mmCIF file of C-alpha atoms and ligand atoms in Angstrom:
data_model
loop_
_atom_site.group_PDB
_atom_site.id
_atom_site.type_symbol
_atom_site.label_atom_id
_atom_site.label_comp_id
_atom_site.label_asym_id
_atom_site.label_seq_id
_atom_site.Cartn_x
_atom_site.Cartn_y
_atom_site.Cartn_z
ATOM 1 C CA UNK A 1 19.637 0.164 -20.204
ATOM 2 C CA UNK A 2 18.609 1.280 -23.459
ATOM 3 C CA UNK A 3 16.120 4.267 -21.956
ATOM 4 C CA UNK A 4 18.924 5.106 -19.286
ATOM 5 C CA UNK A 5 21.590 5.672 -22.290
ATOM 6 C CA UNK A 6 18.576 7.690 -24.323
ATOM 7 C CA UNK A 7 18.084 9.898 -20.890
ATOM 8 C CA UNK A 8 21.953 10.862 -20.894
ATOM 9 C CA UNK A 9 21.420 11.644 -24.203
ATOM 10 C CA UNK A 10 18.764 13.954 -23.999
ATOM 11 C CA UNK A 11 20.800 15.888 -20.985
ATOM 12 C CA UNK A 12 23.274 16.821 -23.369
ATOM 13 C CA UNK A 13 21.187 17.580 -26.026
ATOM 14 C CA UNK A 14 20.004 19.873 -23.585
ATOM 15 C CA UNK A 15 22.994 21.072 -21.814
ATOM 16 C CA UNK A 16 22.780 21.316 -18.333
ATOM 17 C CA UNK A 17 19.510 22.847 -17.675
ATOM 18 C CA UNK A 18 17.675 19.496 -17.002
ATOM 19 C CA UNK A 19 19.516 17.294 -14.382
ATOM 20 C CA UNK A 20 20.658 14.071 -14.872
ATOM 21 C CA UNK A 21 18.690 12.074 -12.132
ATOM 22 C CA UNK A 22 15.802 14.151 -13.001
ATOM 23 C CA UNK A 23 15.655 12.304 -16.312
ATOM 24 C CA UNK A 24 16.998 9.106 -14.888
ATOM 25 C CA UNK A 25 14.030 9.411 -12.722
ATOM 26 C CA UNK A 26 11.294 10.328 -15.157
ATOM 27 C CA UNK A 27 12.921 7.396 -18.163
ATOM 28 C CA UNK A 28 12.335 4.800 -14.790
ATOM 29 C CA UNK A 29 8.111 4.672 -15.223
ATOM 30 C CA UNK A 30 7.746 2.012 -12.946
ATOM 31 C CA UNK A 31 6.274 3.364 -9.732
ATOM 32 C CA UNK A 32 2.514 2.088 -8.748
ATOM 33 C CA UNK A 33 1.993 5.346 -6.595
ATOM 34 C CA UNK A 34 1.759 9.042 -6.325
ATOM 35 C CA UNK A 35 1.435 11.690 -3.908
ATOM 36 C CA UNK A 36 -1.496 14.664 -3.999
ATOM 37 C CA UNK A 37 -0.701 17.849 -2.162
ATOM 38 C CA UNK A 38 -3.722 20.118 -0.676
ATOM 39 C CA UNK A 39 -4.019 23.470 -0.297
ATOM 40 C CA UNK A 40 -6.602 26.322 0.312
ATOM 41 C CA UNK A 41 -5.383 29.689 0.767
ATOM 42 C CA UNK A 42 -2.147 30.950 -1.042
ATOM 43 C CA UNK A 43 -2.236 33.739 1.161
ATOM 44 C CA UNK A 44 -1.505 36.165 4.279
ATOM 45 C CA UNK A 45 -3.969 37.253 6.625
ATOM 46 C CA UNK A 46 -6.524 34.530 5.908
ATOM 47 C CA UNK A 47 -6.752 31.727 8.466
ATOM 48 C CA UNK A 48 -3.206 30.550 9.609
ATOM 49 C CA UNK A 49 -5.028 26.882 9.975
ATOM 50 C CA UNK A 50 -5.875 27.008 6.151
ATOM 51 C CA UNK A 51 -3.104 29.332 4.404
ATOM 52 C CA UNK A 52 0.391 28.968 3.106
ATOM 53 C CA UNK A 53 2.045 32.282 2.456
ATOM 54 C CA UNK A 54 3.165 32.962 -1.421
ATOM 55 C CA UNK A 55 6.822 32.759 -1.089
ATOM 56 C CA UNK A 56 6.299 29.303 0.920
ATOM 57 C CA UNK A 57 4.103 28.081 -1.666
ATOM 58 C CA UNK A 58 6.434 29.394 -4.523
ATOM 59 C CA UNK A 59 9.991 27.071 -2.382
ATOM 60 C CA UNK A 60 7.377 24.041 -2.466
ATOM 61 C CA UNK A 61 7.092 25.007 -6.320
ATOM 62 C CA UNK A 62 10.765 25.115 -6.803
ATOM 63 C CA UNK A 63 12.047 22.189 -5.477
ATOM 64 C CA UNK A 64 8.862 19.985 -7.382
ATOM 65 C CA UNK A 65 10.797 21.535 -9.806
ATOM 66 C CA UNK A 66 14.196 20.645 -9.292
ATOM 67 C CA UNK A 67 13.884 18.028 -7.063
ATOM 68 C CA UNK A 68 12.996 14.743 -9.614
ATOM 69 C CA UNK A 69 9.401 15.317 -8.803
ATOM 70 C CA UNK A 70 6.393 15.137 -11.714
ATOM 71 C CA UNK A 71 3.579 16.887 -11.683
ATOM 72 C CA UNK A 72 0.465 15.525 -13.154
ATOM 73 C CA UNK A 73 -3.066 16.293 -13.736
ATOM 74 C CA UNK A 74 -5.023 14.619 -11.372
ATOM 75 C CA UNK A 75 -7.045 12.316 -13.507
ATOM 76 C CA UNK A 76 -3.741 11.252 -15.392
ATOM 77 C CA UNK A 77 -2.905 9.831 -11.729
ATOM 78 C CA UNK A 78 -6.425 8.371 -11.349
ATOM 79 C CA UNK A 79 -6.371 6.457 -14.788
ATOM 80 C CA UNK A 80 -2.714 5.396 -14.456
ATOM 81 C CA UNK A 81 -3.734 4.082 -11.010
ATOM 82 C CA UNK A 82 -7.014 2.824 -12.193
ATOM 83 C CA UNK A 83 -5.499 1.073 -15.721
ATOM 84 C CA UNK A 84 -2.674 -0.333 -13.813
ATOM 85 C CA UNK A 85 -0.224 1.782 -16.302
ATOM 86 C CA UNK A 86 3.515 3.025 -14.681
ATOM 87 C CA UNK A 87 3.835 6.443 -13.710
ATOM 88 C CA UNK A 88 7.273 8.119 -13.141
ATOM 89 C CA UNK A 89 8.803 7.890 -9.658
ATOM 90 C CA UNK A 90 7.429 10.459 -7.604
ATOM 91 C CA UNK A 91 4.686 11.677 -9.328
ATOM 92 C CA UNK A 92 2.848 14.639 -7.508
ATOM 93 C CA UNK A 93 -0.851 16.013 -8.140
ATOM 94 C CA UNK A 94 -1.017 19.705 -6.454
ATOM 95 C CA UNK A 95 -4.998 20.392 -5.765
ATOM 96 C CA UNK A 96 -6.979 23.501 -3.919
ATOM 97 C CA UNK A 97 -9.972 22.772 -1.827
ATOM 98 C CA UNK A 98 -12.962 25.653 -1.916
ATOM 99 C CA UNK A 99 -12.179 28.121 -4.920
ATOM 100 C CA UNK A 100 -10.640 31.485 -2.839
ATOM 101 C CA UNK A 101 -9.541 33.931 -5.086
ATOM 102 C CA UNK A 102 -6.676 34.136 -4.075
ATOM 103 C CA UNK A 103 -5.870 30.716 -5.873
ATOM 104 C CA UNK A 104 -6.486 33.117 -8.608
ATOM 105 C CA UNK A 105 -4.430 36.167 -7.759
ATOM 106 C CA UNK A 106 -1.599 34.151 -5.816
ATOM 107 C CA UNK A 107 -0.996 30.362 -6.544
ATOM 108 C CA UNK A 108 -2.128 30.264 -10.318
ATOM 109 C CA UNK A 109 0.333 32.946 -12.199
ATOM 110 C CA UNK A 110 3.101 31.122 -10.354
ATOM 111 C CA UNK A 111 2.101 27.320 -11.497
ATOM 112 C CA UNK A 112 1.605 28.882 -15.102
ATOM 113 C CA UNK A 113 4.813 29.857 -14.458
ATOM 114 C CA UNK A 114 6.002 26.883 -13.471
ATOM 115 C CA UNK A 115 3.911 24.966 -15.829
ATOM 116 C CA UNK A 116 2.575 22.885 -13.884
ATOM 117 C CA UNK A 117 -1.101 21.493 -13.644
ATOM 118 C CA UNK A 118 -3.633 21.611 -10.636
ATOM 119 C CA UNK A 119 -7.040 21.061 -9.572
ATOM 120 C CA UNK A 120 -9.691 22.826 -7.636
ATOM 121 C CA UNK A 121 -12.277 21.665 -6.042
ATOM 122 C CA UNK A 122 -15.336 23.820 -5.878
ATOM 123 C CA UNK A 123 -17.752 23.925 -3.623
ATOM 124 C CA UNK A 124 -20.333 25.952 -6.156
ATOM 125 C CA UNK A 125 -23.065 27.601 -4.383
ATOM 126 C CA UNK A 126 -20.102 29.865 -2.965
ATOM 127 C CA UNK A 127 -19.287 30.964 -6.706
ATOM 128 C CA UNK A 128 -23.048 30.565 -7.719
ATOM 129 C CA UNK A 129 -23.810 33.819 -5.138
ATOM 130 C CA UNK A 130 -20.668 35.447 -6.086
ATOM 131 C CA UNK A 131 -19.439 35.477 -2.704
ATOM 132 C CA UNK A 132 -16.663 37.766 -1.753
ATOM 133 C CA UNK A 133 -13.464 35.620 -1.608
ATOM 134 C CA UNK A 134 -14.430 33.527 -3.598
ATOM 135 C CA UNK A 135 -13.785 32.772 -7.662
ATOM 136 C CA UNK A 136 -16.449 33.589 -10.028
ATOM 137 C CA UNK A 137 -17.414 31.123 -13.001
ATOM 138 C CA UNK A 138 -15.296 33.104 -15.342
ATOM 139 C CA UNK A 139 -12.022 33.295 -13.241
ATOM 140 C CA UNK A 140 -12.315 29.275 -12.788
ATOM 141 C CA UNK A 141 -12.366 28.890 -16.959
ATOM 142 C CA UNK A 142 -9.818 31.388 -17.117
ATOM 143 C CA UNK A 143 -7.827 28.754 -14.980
ATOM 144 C CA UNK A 144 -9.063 25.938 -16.755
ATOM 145 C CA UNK A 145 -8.552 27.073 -20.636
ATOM 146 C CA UNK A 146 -4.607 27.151 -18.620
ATOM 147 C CA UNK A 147 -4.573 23.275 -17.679
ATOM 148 C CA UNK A 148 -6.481 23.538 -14.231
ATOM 149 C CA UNK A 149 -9.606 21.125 -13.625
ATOM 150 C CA UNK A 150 -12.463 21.653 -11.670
ATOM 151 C CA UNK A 151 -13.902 18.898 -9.022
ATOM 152 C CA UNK A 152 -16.721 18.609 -6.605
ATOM 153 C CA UNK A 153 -16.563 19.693 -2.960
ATOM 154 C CA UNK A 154 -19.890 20.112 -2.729
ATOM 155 C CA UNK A 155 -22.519 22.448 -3.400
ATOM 156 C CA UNK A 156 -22.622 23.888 0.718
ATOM 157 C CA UNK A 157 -19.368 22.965 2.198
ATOM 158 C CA UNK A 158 -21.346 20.959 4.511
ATOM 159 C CA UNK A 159 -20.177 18.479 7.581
ATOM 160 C CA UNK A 160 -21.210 15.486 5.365
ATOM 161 C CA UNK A 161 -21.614 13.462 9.082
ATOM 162 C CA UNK A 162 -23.925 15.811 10.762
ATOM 163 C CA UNK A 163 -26.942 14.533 10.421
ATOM 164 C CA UNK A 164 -29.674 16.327 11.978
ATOM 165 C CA UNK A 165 -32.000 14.632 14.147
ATOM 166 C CA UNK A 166 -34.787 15.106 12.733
ATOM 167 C CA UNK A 167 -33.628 13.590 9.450
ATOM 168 C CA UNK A 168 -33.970 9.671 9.037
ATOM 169 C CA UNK A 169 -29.995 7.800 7.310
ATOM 170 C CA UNK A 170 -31.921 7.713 4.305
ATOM 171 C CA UNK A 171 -33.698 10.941 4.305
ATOM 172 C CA UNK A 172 -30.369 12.661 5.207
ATOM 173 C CA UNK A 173 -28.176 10.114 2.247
ATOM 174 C CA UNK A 174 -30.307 11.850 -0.123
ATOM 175 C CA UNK A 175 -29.813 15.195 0.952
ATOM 176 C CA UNK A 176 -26.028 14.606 0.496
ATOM 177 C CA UNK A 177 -26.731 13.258 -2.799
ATOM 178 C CA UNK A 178 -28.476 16.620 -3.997
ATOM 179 C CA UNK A 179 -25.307 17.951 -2.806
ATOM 180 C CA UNK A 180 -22.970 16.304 -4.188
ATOM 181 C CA UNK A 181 -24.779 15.697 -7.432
ATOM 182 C CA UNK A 182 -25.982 19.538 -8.020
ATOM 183 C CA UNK A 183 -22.422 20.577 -7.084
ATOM 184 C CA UNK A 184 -21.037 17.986 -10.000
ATOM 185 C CA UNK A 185 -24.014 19.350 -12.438
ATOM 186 C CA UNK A 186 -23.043 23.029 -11.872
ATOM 187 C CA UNK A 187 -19.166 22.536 -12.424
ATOM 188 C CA UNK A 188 -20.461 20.684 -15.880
ATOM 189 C CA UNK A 189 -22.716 23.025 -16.365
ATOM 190 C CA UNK A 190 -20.493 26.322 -16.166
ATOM 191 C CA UNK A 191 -17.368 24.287 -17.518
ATOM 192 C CA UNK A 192 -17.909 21.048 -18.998
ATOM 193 C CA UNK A 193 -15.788 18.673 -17.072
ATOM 194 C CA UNK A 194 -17.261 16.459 -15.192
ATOM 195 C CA UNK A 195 -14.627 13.580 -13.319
ATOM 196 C CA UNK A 196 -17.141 12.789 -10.559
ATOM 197 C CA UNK A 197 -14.008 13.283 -8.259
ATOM 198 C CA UNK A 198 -15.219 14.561 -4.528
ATOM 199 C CA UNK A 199 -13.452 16.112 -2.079
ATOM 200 C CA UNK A 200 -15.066 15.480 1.565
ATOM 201 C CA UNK A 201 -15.249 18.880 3.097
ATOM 202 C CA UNK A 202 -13.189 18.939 6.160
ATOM 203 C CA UNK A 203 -11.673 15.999 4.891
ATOM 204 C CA UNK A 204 -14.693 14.028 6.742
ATOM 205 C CA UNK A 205 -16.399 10.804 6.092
ATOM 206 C CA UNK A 206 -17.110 7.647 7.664
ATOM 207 C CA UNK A 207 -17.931 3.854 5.957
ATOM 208 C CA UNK A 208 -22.116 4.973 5.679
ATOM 209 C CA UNK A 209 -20.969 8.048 3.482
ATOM 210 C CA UNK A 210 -18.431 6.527 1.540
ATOM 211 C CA UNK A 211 -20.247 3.749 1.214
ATOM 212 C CA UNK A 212 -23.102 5.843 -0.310
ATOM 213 C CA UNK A 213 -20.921 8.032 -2.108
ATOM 214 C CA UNK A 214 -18.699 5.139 -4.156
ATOM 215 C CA UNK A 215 -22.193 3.688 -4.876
ATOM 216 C CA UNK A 216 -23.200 6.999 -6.534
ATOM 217 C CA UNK A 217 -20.067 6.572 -8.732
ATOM 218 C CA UNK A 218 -17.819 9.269 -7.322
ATOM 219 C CA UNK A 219 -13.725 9.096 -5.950
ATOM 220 C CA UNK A 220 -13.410 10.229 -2.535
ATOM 221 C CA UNK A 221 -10.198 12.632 -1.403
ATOM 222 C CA UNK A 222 -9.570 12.752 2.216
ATOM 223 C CA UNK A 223 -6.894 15.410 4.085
ATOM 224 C CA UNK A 224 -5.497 12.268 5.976
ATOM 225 C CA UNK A 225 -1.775 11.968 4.967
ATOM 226 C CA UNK A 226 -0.166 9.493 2.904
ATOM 227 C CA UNK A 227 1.005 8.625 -0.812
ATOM 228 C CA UNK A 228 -1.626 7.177 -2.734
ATOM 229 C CA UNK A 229 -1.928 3.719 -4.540
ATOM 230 C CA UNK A 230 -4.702 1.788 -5.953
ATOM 231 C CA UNK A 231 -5.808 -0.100 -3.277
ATOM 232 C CA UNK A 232 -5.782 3.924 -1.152
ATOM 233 C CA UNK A 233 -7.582 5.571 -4.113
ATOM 234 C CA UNK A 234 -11.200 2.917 -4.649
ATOM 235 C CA UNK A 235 -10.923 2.907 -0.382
ATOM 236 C CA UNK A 236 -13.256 5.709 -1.528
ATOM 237 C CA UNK A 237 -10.851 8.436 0.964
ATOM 238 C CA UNK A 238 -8.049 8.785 -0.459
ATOM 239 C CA UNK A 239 -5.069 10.195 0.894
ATOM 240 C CA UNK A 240 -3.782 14.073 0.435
ATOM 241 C CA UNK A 241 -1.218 15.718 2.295
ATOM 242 C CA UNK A 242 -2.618 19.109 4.193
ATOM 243 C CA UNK A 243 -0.276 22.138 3.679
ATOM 244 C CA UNK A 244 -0.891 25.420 5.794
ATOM 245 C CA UNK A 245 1.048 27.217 8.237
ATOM 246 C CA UNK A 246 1.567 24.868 10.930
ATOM 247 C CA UNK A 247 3.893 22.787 7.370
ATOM 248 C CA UNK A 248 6.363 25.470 6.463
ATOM 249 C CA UNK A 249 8.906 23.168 6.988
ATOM 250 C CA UNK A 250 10.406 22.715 3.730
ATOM 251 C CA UNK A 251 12.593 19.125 4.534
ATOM 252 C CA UNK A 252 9.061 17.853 5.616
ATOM 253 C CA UNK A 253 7.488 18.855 2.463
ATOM 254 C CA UNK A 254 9.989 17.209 0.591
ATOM 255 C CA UNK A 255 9.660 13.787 2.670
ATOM 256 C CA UNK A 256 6.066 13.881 2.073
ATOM 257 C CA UNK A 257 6.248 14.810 -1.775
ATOM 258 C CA UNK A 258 8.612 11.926 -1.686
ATOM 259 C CA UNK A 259 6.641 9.286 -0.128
ATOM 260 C CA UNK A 260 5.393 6.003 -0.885
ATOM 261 C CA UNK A 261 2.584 4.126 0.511
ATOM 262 C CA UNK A 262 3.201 1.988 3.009
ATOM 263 C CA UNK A 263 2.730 -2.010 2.006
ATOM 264 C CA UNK A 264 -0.270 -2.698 3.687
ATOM 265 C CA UNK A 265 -2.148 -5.878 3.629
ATOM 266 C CA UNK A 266 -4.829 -5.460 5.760
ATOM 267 C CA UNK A 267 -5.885 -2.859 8.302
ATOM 268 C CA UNK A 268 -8.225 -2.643 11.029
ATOM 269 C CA UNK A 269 -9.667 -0.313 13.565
ATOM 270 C CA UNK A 270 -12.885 0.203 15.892
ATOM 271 C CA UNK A 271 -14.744 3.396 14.165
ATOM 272 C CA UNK A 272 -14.391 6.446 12.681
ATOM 273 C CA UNK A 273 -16.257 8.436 14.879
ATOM 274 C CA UNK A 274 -16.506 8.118 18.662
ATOM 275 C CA UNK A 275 -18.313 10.162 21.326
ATOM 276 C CA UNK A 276 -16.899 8.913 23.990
ATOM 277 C CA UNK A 277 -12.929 9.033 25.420
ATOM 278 C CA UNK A 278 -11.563 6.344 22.994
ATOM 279 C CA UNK A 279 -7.971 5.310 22.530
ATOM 280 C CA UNK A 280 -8.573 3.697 19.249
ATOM 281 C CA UNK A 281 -6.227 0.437 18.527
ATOM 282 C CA UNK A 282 -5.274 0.693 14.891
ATOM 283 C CA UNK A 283 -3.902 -2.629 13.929
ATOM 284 C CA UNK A 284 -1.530 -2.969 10.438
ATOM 285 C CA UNK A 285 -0.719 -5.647 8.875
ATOM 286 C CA UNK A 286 2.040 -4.940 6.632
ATOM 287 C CA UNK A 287 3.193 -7.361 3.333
ATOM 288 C CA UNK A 288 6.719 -6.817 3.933
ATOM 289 C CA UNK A 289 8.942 -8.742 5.840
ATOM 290 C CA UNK A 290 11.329 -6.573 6.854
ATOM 291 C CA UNK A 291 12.225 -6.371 10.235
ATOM 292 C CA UNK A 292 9.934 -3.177 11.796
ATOM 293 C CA UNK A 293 10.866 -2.652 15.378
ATOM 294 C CA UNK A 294 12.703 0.022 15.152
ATOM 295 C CA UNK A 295 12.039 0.964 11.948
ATOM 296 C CA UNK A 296 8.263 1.756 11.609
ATOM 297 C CA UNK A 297 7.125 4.748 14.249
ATOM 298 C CA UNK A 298 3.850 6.446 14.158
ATOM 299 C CA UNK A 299 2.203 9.620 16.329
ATOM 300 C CA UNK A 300 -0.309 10.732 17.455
ATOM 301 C CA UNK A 301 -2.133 14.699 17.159
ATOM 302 C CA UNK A 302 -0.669 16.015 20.514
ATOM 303 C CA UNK A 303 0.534 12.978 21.867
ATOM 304 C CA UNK A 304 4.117 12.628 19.739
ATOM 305 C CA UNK A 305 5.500 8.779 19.678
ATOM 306 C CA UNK A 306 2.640 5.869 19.565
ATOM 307 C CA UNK A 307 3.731 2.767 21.548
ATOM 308 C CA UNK A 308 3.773 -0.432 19.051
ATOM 309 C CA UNK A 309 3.226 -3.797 20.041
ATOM 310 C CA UNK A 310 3.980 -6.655 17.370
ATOM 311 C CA UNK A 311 1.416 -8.879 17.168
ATOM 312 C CA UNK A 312 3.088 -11.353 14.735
ATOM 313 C CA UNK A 313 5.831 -10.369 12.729
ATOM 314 C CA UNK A 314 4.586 -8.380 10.416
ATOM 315 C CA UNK A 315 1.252 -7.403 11.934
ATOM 316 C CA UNK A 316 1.569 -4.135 14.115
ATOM 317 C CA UNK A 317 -1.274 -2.581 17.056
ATOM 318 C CA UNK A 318 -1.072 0.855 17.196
ATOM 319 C CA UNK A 319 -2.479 2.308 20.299
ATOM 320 C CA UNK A 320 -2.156 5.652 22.279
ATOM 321 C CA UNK A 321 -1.684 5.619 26.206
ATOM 322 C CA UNK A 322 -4.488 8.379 26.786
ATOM 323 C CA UNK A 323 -7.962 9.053 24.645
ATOM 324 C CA UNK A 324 -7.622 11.285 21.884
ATOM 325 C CA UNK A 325 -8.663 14.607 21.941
ATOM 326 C CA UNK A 326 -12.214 16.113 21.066
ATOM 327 C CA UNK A 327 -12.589 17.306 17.547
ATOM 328 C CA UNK A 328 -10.602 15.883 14.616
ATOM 329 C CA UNK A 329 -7.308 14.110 15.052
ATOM 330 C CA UNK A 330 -4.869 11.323 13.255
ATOM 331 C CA UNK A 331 -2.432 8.376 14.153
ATOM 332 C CA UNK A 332 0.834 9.020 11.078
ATOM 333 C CA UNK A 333 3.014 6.611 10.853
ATOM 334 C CA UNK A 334 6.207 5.655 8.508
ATOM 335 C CA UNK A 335 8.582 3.511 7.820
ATOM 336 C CA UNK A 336 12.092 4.394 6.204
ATOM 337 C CA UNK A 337 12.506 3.142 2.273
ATOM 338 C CA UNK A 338 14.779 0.399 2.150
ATOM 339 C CA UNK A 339 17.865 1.314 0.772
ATOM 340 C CA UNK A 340 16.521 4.753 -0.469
ATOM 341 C CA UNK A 341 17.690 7.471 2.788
ATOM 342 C CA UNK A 342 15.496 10.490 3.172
ATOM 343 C CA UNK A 343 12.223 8.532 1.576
ATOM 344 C CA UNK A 344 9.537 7.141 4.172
ATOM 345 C CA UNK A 345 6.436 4.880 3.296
ATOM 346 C CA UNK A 346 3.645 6.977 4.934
ATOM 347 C CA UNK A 347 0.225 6.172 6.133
ATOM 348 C CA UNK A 348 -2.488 8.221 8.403
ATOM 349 C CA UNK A 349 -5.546 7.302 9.589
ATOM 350 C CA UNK A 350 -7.768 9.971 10.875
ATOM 351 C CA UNK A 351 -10.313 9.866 14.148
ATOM 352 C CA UNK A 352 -13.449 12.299 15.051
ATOM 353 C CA UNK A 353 -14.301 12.337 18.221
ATOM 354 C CA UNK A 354 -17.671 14.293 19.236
ATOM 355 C CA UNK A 355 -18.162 15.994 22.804
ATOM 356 C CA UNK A 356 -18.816 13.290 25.424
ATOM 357 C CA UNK A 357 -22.579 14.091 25.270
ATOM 358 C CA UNK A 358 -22.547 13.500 22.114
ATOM 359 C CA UNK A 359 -23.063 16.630 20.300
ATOM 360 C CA UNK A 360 -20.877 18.169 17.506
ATOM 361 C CA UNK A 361 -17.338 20.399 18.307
ATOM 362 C CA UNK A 362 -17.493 23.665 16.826
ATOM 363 C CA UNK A 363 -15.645 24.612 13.614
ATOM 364 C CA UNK A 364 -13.055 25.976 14.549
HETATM 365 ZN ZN1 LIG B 401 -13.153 22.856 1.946
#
């Protein structure tokens, strides 16, 4: 009561240029859970599978800002998460995946703008041979004296489960970990920080590589959907949202921005990677008990509504009527906030599927 009547305050102190609910929102520090946002491009004419156009980029800006939403550093969400401290109600970390320049020229003058913090995560021997497209060591502490940090996505930008055959597990473990190490000693190097926070490139991993990669003493980032939480964060993959030009809708970047994780006990499922035509069975076993028929739905890449079969009351099997397709691909699935309209708990699990003699899709 007392922090609610010091919010209304402030608004008039203030006049009308902050919101009411806005403050209401931020004086409530009580939420468990966030949401990170991923990007790469801020641009036109790169890839349409990896670019949001400026002006999109700038609406997704604009209504973080108006819309309740706080944007954090990310390792203020990893230590609130991590120390078990309250962050405000919809909290939002906005990161960039592989260092383009045109983070630089685009995205950055408008957060400064905005004032709002980021981080990008640099895959260095790109920057290291000055590359054409991408940053140089200087623009990066340009962006970081301004509030950005700088993470890990490796030194290569390699397909972290593409082991060659010639390479033994262990043989091919430790190559990762020269990657993933001299990536983290060349961001310290050139910048100083040092947060041991990876990004999987392609947003790829199995259990062997995180596994390996949590035991090396690094936080995993996925690009599977979802709000993150705790539990999602040491799973060693934790959840971003994707954003390129197949996401300009802006109502479903404000659902997602808005999201919450969705109460998950347990959760269980065959593989992460299959080489054969699978139809994986996903089964969720959720800690509320809400009624869910009805209310929970999930999809599937190209194959729109999932059928659900209850397996107890609160235990869910997901399960698609055909296999899912060659290449990477992911079962969403929500369920509406009770008693908050227009919020969804959101959860995605993602599958890779290799060509049915077993060899690796291309890149596309
Ligand atoms: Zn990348």
């Amino acid at each position: 009561m007392v922090k609610r009547a010091f919010a209304a305050l402030l608004c008039l102190v203030n006049g009308l240029l902050i919101p009411v609910n806005l403050w209401a929102e931020n004086a409530g520090n009580s939420a468990n859970h966030g949401v990170i946002l991923q990007y790469h491009h801020i641009a036109t004419g790169t890839p349409p599978s990896t670019s949001l156009a400026p002006e999109v980029f700038r609406r997704h800006l604009e209504i973080l800002k108006q819309g309740g939403f706080s944007v954090l550093p990310l390792p203020k969400l990893v230590a609130a998460l991590q120390e078990h401290r309250p962050l405000p109600d919809r909290a939002v970390v906005i990161t960039f995946d592989d260092a383009y320049d045109d983070i630089a020229q685009q995205a950055a003058p408008m957060l400064e703008q905005f004032g709002f913090p980021y981080t990008i995560f640099v895959s260095t021997d790109f920057v290291d041979r000055k590359q054409p497209g991408y940053m140089t060591w200087d623009q990066l502490r340009g962006l970081q004296a301004k509030g950005a940090n700088l993470a890990n996505h490796t030194r290569s930008h390699l397909h972290l489960l593409r082991k060659p055959d010639a390479l033994s597990q262990k043989q091919w473990l430790q190559a990762l970990r020269e990657e993933i190490d001299g990536a983290e000693q060349r961001i310290q190097a050139e910048t100083g920080e040092h947060w041991r926070y990876l990004a999987y490139p392609y947003g790829e991993a199995d259990a062997a590589v995180i596994k390996a990669v949590t035991s090396w003493g690094y936080l995993g980032f996925g690009q599977q959907s979802g709000a993150v939480n705790k539990t999602l964060l040491n799973s060693g993959m934790a959840p971003r949202y994707p954003f390129n030009q197949s996401y300009q809708d802006l109502d479903d970047f404000r659902v997602k921005a808005s999201s919450l994780p969705l109460p998950l006990k347990k959760e269980t499922f065959p593989g992460w990677v299959f080489d054969e035509p699978v139809q994986p069975e996903l089964i969720l076993a959720l800690s509320t008990q809400r009624e869910l028929k009805g209310q929970l739905n999930c999809y599937a890449s190209g194959q729109g509504a999932i059928p659900l079969r209850m397996q107890a009351d609160n235990v869910v099997v997901v399960q698609v009527s055909k296999p899912i397709p060659v290449g990477r691909s992911r079962y969403n699935c929500t369920l509406p906030v009770a008693g908050q309209p227009g919020r969804y708990h959101w959860h995605s699990r993602m599958w890779i599927r290799k060509r049915d003699d077993g060899s690796w899709y291309p890149e596309p």
